[in-house]
């Protein structure tokens, strides 16, 4: 189920239209009404407990912005934002998330964190960094996390996904390539789904050249994703609603010609509308999460039933095979016994003649 298009919950329809940019060979084609993409870049780190999301975020921003430590419990309990200035003048915003799509988090908590993440990424998400440990086996659960995100946000989110493998200090690029080439089918399908956008990160290195080089590699892939998407970040109705709320707050902040009392009333109205809107979006997210989880659980149940049926048929085939082998052995033993009796009879007959 996807969130239906239309006006934002709790807000009137926006007056402003946003055009699209379509790139063509030899030039660019623009709508009459289009908006320049923001110079800022926003990336979101997603992944399960212990995969190295926070450490990767620290490597990207170049400082200890996120709490990162080895633990059997989640270190990141809520969405956090850190920014850094790039050499080309752009600002890179990094959002670190808790395990939003893990089975251990409730739909209510996941809904609140997704809304918070979207609020931080009010101008849209340029890239979703799916973080996995290169030293751990890529499981069907890892693959289903991507399927959950795809089901929740829609097919277009895949166009913004990049696979980031951590523990590059233990697994070099050549070994990672070899691992991916010999990986299970579901991992190979995940790599194909993300158009082979794979980055290896070493979060332990103190080598400044290597730190800068791996960041450059990541930014090259992010820029490639941005270009392939026409310079437009990922956005949907929920993000659009949040962006509109922020725009209204900015209008009030920049208001000229109003009395303090009028501005105070405007702020209260904006806050009330924003609270209603966020409550509506949170409910929408929770409902969509429940539907998505139910759908995936049904798919997993069907896959499990199919595997059990395949195992049952295989077991029956083995039993039939074992029975056939047993019968064949019995016939062979009988033939050998008859042959031995015939040999004895022939030997006795020969002695009688002599």
Short mmCIF file of C-alpha atoms in Angstrom, two decimals:
data_model
loop_
_atom_site.label_atom_id
_atom_site.label_comp_id
_atom_site.label_asym_id
_atom_site.label_seq_id
_atom_site.Cartn_x
_atom_site.Cartn_y
_atom_site.Cartn_z
CA UNK A 1 0.00 0.00 0.00
CA UNK A 2 1.28 3.46 -0.87
CA UNK A 3 0.35 6.77 0.66
CA UNK A 4 -2.19 8.41 -1.67
CA UNK A 5 -1.26 11.63 -3.40
CA UNK A 6 -3.12 14.77 -2.49
CA UNK A 7 -3.12 17.64 -0.01
CA UNK A 8 -1.16 17.24 3.20
CA UNK A 9 -3.23 16.07 6.18
CA UNK A 10 -4.26 19.04 8.29
CA UNK A 11 -3.07 21.62 5.75
CA UNK A 12 -4.71 23.31 2.74
CA UNK A 13 -3.46 22.49 -0.74
CA UNK A 14 -0.19 24.26 -1.54
CA UNK A 15 -0.27 27.09 -4.05
CA UNK A 16 3.27 26.55 -5.27
CA UNK A 17 4.01 23.97 -7.96
CA UNK A 18 7.32 22.21 -8.32
CA UNK A 19 8.46 21.36 -11.82
CA UNK A 20 10.78 18.63 -12.96
CA UNK A 21 14.13 18.59 -14.71
CA UNK A 22 14.65 16.04 -17.47
CA UNK A 23 18.15 15.49 -18.77
CA UNK A 24 18.58 14.56 -22.42
CA UNK A 25 21.58 13.89 -24.66
CA UNK A 26 23.18 17.15 -25.76
CA UNK A 27 21.34 19.37 -23.29
CA UNK A 28 18.62 19.74 -20.67
CA UNK A 29 14.88 20.16 -20.97
CA UNK A 30 13.08 22.15 -18.28
CA UNK A 31 9.46 22.74 -17.37
CA UNK A 32 8.24 26.30 -17.32
CA UNK A 33 7.97 26.10 -13.55
CA UNK A 34 10.86 24.31 -11.89
CA UNK A 35 12.94 24.65 -8.75
CA UNK A 36 16.73 24.46 -8.52
CA UNK A 37 17.91 21.54 -6.37
CA UNK A 38 19.39 22.50 -3.01
CA UNK A 39 23.17 22.76 -2.78
CA UNK A 40 22.99 20.72 0.41
CA UNK A 41 23.18 16.92 0.35
CA UNK A 42 21.22 14.81 2.81
CA UNK A 43 22.01 11.14 3.34
CA UNK A 44 20.29 8.74 5.76
CA UNK A 45 22.09 5.82 7.41
CA UNK A 46 19.98 2.66 7.73
CA UNK A 47 20.97 -0.74 9.05
CA UNK A 48 20.58 -3.15 11.92
CA UNK A 49 22.28 -3.26 15.31
CA UNK A 50 26.07 -3.56 15.24
CA UNK A 51 26.59 -3.00 11.52
CA UNK A 52 28.58 0.22 12.04
CA UNK A 53 26.05 2.92 11.07
CA UNK A 54 27.18 5.47 13.66
CA UNK A 55 30.89 4.79 13.03
CA UNK A 56 30.27 5.30 9.31
CA UNK A 57 28.47 8.56 10.05
CA UNK A 58 31.47 9.74 12.07
CA UNK A 59 33.81 8.83 9.20
CA UNK A 60 31.66 10.81 6.77
CA UNK A 61 31.45 14.01 8.85
CA UNK A 62 35.05 13.67 10.04
CA UNK A 63 34.40 13.82 13.78
CA UNK A 64 32.79 11.93 16.67
CA UNK A 65 29.29 13.30 16.05
CA UNK A 66 27.45 10.06 16.79
CA UNK A 67 27.91 7.71 19.74
CA UNK A 68 29.65 4.60 18.40
CA UNK A 69 30.70 1.61 20.45
CA UNK A 70 30.51 -2.17 20.29
CA UNK A 71 27.39 -3.28 22.14
CA UNK A 72 24.76 -6.02 22.11
CA UNK A 73 22.13 -3.31 22.64
CA UNK A 74 21.32 -0.47 20.27
CA UNK A 75 23.62 2.51 20.92
CA UNK A 76 21.55 4.87 18.75
CA UNK A 77 18.11 5.23 20.34
CA UNK A 78 16.78 8.12 18.25
CA UNK A 79 17.47 9.86 14.93
CA UNK A 80 20.42 12.27 15.06
CA UNK A 81 21.67 14.84 12.55
CA UNK A 82 25.23 16.03 11.95
CA UNK A 83 26.55 18.25 9.16
CA UNK A 84 29.90 19.00 7.59
CA UNK A 85 31.15 21.46 4.98
CA UNK A 86 32.63 19.86 1.85
CA UNK A 87 35.61 21.20 -0.09
CA UNK A 88 33.35 22.32 -2.95
CA UNK A 89 31.30 24.50 -0.60
CA UNK A 90 28.31 22.20 -0.26
CA UNK A 91 26.93 21.11 3.09
CA UNK A 92 26.59 17.38 3.74
CA UNK A 93 23.86 16.43 6.21
CA UNK A 94 24.06 12.94 7.72
CA UNK A 95 21.12 11.43 9.59
CA UNK A 96 21.89 8.43 11.80
CA UNK A 97 18.90 6.25 12.62
CA UNK A 98 18.12 3.49 15.13
CA UNK A 99 17.06 0.15 13.64
CA UNK A 100 13.85 1.56 12.15
CA UNK A 101 12.78 -1.62 10.38
CA UNK A 102 13.93 -4.24 12.86
CA UNK A 103 11.43 -6.61 14.46
CA UNK A 104 12.49 -5.41 17.94
CA UNK A 105 11.07 -1.89 17.48
CA UNK A 106 7.34 -1.23 17.82
CA UNK A 107 5.33 0.35 15.01
CA UNK A 108 4.59 3.33 17.28
CA UNK A 109 8.27 4.03 18.03
CA UNK A 110 9.29 3.37 14.42
CA UNK A 111 6.58 5.75 13.22
CA UNK A 112 7.77 8.56 15.49
CA UNK A 113 11.41 8.08 14.43
CA UNK A 114 10.52 7.99 10.73
CA UNK A 115 8.63 11.27 11.10
CA UNK A 116 11.59 12.74 13.01
CA UNK A 117 13.97 11.57 10.27
CA UNK A 118 11.75 13.13 7.61
CA UNK A 119 11.59 16.35 9.58
CA UNK A 120 15.39 16.48 9.65
CA UNK A 121 15.45 15.80 5.90
CA UNK A 122 12.80 18.42 5.14
CA UNK A 123 14.31 19.18 1.70
CA UNK A 124 14.33 15.50 0.71
CA UNK A 125 16.73 12.57 0.89
CA UNK A 126 19.48 12.40 -1.73
CA UNK A 127 20.77 8.97 -0.76
CA UNK A 128 19.85 6.14 1.59
CA UNK A 129 23.00 4.39 2.79
CA UNK A 130 22.13 0.77 3.59
CA UNK A 131 24.94 -0.20 5.99
CA UNK A 132 26.02 -3.84 6.40
CA UNK A 133 28.99 -5.48 8.07
CA UNK A 134 31.35 -7.09 5.57
CA UNK A 135 32.44 -9.55 8.28
CA UNK A 136 28.93 -10.88 8.94
CA UNK A 137 26.90 -13.18 6.74
CA UNK A 138 24.34 -11.30 4.67
CA UNK A 139 21.06 -12.92 5.72
CA UNK A 140 17.55 -13.06 4.32
CA UNK A 141 16.61 -10.70 7.17
CA UNK A 142 19.05 -8.13 5.75
CA UNK A 143 17.47 -8.56 2.34
CA UNK A 144 13.96 -8.25 3.81
CA UNK A 145 14.96 -4.92 5.45
CA UNK A 146 15.47 -3.46 1.98
CA UNK A 147 12.18 -4.98 0.85
CA UNK A 148 10.45 -3.38 3.86
CA UNK A 149 11.85 0.05 3.00
CA UNK A 150 10.83 -0.43 -0.63
CA UNK A 151 7.32 -1.47 0.39
CA UNK A 152 7.04 1.46 2.80
CA UNK A 153 8.38 4.30 0.65
CA UNK A 154 7.61 2.89 -2.80
CA UNK A 155 9.74 1.64 -5.68
CA UNK A 156 11.46 5.02 -6.29
CA UNK A 157 13.38 4.83 -3.02
CA UNK A 158 15.56 2.10 -4.56
CA UNK A 159 16.91 4.66 -7.05
CA UNK A 160 18.48 6.47 -4.07
CA UNK A 161 19.94 3.41 -2.29
CA UNK A 162 23.67 2.75 -1.87
CA UNK A 163 25.08 -0.37 -0.20
CA UNK A 164 27.85 0.48 2.29
CA UNK A 165 29.89 -2.40 3.73
CA UNK A 166 31.86 -1.65 6.90
CA UNK A 167 34.97 -3.27 8.42
CA UNK A 168 37.06 -2.41 5.38
CA UNK A 169 40.09 -2.74 7.67
CA UNK A 170 39.41 -6.50 7.83
CA UNK A 171 37.99 -7.00 4.35
CA UNK A 172 39.76 -5.36 1.41
CA UNK A 173 38.11 -4.39 -1.88
CA UNK A 174 39.34 -7.49 -3.72
CA UNK A 175 37.99 -9.81 -1.03
CA UNK A 176 34.67 -7.95 -0.97
CA UNK A 177 34.35 -8.29 -4.75
CA UNK A 178 35.08 -12.00 -4.47
CA UNK A 179 32.51 -12.34 -1.67
CA UNK A 180 29.86 -10.56 -3.72
CA UNK A 181 30.59 -12.65 -6.81
CA UNK A 182 30.12 -15.83 -4.78
CA UNK A 183 27.30 -14.50 -2.62
CA UNK A 184 23.87 -16.12 -2.16
CA UNK A 185 21.30 -15.30 -4.81
CA UNK A 186 19.35 -12.93 -2.54
CA UNK A 187 22.47 -10.78 -1.93
CA UNK A 188 23.31 -10.70 -5.63
CA UNK A 189 19.72 -9.60 -6.34
CA UNK A 190 20.10 -6.84 -3.73
CA UNK A 191 23.28 -5.58 -5.43
CA UNK A 192 21.53 -5.67 -8.82
CA UNK A 193 18.53 -3.85 -7.33
CA UNK A 194 20.86 -1.04 -6.25
CA UNK A 195 22.52 -0.98 -9.72
CA UNK A 196 25.84 -2.24 -8.29
CA UNK A 197 26.24 0.86 -6.10
CA UNK A 198 28.56 -0.64 -3.47
CA UNK A 199 31.04 1.22 -1.24
CA UNK A 200 33.52 -0.26 1.26
CA UNK A 201 34.29 1.77 4.41
CA UNK A 202 37.15 1.47 6.88
CA UNK A 203 36.01 3.27 10.04
CA UNK A 204 39.13 2.31 12.01
CA UNK A 205 41.82 3.88 9.82
CA UNK A 206 43.76 6.92 11.04
CA UNK A 207 45.27 7.44 7.59
CA UNK A 208 44.02 10.86 6.47
CA UNK A 209 44.54 10.06 2.79
CA UNK A 210 42.45 6.89 3.05
CA UNK A 211 39.76 8.74 5.05
CA UNK A 212 39.49 11.41 2.35
CA UNK A 213 39.66 8.88 -0.48
CA UNK A 214 36.79 6.71 0.77
CA UNK A 215 34.69 9.83 1.41
CA UNK A 216 35.39 10.99 -2.16
CA UNK A 217 34.35 7.56 -3.47
CA UNK A 218 31.10 7.73 -1.51
CA UNK A 219 30.35 11.29 -2.66
CA UNK A 220 31.00 10.25 -6.28
CA UNK A 221 28.34 7.56 -5.93
CA UNK A 222 25.94 9.98 -4.16
CA UNK A 223 26.45 12.56 -6.94
CA UNK A 224 25.86 9.83 -9.52
CA UNK A 225 22.59 8.90 -7.79
CA UNK A 226 21.63 12.58 -7.70
CA UNK A 227 22.37 13.00 -11.41
CA UNK A 228 20.47 9.83 -12.35
CA UNK A 229 17.46 11.22 -10.48
CA UNK A 230 17.54 14.53 -12.34
CA UNK A 231 19.07 16.42 -9.42
CA UNK A 232 15.94 15.76 -7.35
CA UNK A 233 16.11 14.18 -3.88
CA UNK A 234 13.65 11.48 -2.89
CA UNK A 235 10.41 12.88 -1.59
CA UNK A 236 6.86 11.65 -1.05
CA UNK A 237 3.63 13.06 0.36
CA UNK A 238 4.85 12.81 3.97
CA UNK A 239 8.10 14.64 3.20
CA UNK A 240 6.21 17.24 1.17
CA UNK A 241 3.88 17.91 4.10
CA UNK A 242 6.78 18.35 6.50
CA UNK A 243 8.55 20.64 4.04
CA UNK A 244 5.41 22.78 3.77
CA UNK A 245 5.16 23.06 7.57
CA UNK A 246 8.80 24.22 7.74
CA UNK A 247 8.14 26.74 4.97
CA UNK A 248 5.20 28.20 6.92
CA UNK A 249 7.32 28.49 10.06
CA UNK A 250 9.99 30.31 8.02
CA UNK A 251 7.35 32.70 6.64
CA UNK A 252 6.32 33.60 10.17
CA UNK A 253 9.97 33.99 11.19
CA UNK A 254 10.59 36.35 8.26
CA UNK A 255 7.28 38.21 8.66
CA UNK A 256 7.52 41.99 8.24
CA UNK A 257 4.86 44.56 9.08
CA UNK A 258 3.15 42.52 11.80
CA UNK A 259 2.84 43.43 15.46
CA UNK A 260 4.42 41.21 18.08
CA UNK A 261 0.95 40.12 19.15
CA UNK A 262 0.03 39.14 15.57
CA UNK A 263 3.29 37.24 15.14
CA UNK A 264 2.70 35.46 18.46
CA UNK A 265 -0.78 34.40 17.31
CA UNK A 266 0.59 33.27 13.95
CA UNK A 267 3.24 31.17 15.69
CA UNK A 268 0.63 29.54 17.91
CA UNK A 269 -1.54 28.76 14.89
CA UNK A 270 1.43 27.34 12.98
CA UNK A 271 2.46 25.23 15.99
CA UNK A 272 -1.08 23.92 16.44
CA UNK A 273 -1.37 23.07 12.74
CA UNK A 274 2.07 21.51 12.76
CA UNK A 275 1.25 19.34 15.78
CA UNK A 276 -1.97 18.17 14.11
CA UNK A 277 -0.11 17.51 10.89
CA UNK A 278 2.66 15.54 12.56
CA UNK A 279 0.08 13.53 14.49
CA UNK A 280 -1.70 12.72 11.22
CA UNK A 281 1.56 11.78 9.51
CA UNK A 282 2.63 9.65 12.50
CA UNK A 283 -0.67 7.78 12.38
CA UNK A 284 -0.26 7.38 8.63
CA UNK A 285 3.26 6.01 9.11
CA UNK A 286 2.16 3.58 11.84
CA UNK A 287 -0.72 2.32 9.71
CA UNK A 288 1.53 1.90 6.70
CA UNK A 289 4.18 0.17 8.82
CA UNK A 290 1.63 -2.31 10.14
CA UNK A 291 0.38 -3.05 6.64
CA UNK A 292 3.94 -3.40 5.34
CA UNK A 293 4.98 -5.71 8.19
CA UNK A 294 1.83 -7.82 7.79
CA UNK A 295 2.44 -8.13 4.07
CA UNK A 296 6.09 -9.13 4.52
CA UNK A 297 5.20 -11.59 7.28
CA UNK A 298 2.67 -13.16 4.92
CA UNK A 299 5.34 -13.37 2.21
CA UNK A 300 7.81 -14.93 4.65
CA UNK A 301 5.16 -17.42 5.80
CA UNK A 302 4.41 -18.37 2.19
CA UNK A 303 8.14 -18.77 1.48
CA UNK A 304 8.55 -20.88 4.62
CA UNK A 305 5.58 -23.06 3.66
CA UNK A 306 7.03 -23.45 0.17
CA UNK A 307 10.40 -24.48 1.65
CA UNK A 308 8.71 -26.96 4.00
CA UNK A 309 6.77 -28.44 1.08
CA UNK A 310 9.97 -28.67 -0.97
CA UNK A 311 11.72 -30.37 1.95
CA UNK A 312 8.79 -32.79 2.34
CA UNK A 313 8.89 -33.72 -1.34
CA UNK A 314 12.66 -34.11 -1.16
CA UNK A 315 12.33 -36.36 1.90
CA UNK A 316 9.70 -38.47 0.14
CA UNK A 317 11.96 -38.70 -2.90
CA UNK A 318 14.82 -39.83 -0.66
CA UNK A 319 12.58 -42.44 0.97
CA UNK A 320 11.50 -43.72 -2.43
CA UNK A 321 15.10 -43.75 -3.53
CA UNK A 322 16.16 -45.59 -0.35
CA UNK A 323 13.36 -48.13 -0.86
CA UNK A 324 14.37 -48.67 -4.47
CA UNK A 325 18.01 -49.10 -3.43
CA UNK A 326 16.95 -51.57 -0.73
CA UNK A 327 14.92 -53.59 -3.25
CA UNK A 328 17.78 -53.48 -5.73
CA UNK A 329 20.23 -54.70 -3.08
CA UNK A 330 17.80 -57.51 -2.18
CA UNK A 331 17.51 -58.59 -5.82
CA UNK A 332 21.29 -58.42 -6.18
CA UNK A 333 21.80 -60.49 -3.04
CA UNK A 334 19.24 -63.04 -4.30
CA UNK A 335 20.97 -63.19 -7.68
CA UNK A 336 24.35 -63.67 -5.99
CA UNK A 337 22.85 -66.41 -3.79
CA UNK A 338 21.31 -68.18 -6.79
CA UNK A 339 24.58 -67.86 -8.67
CA UNK A 340 26.47 -69.37 -5.73
CA UNK A 341 23.99 -72.28 -5.51
CA UNK A 342 24.27 -72.89 -9.24
CA UNK A 343 28.08 -72.87 -8.98
CA UNK A 344 27.93 -75.45 -6.17
CA UNK A 345 25.52 -77.65 -8.13
CA UNK A 346 27.73 -77.45 -11.20
CA UNK A 347 30.77 -78.39 -9.12
CA UNK A 348 28.96 -81.41 -7.59
CA UNK A 349 27.74 -82.54 -10.99
CA UNK A 350 31.27 -82.37 -12.33
CA UNK A 351 32.56 -84.52 -9.45
CA UNK A 352 29.85 -87.13 -10.08
CA UNK A 353 30.87 -87.46 -13.72
CA UNK A 354 34.48 -87.96 -12.77
#
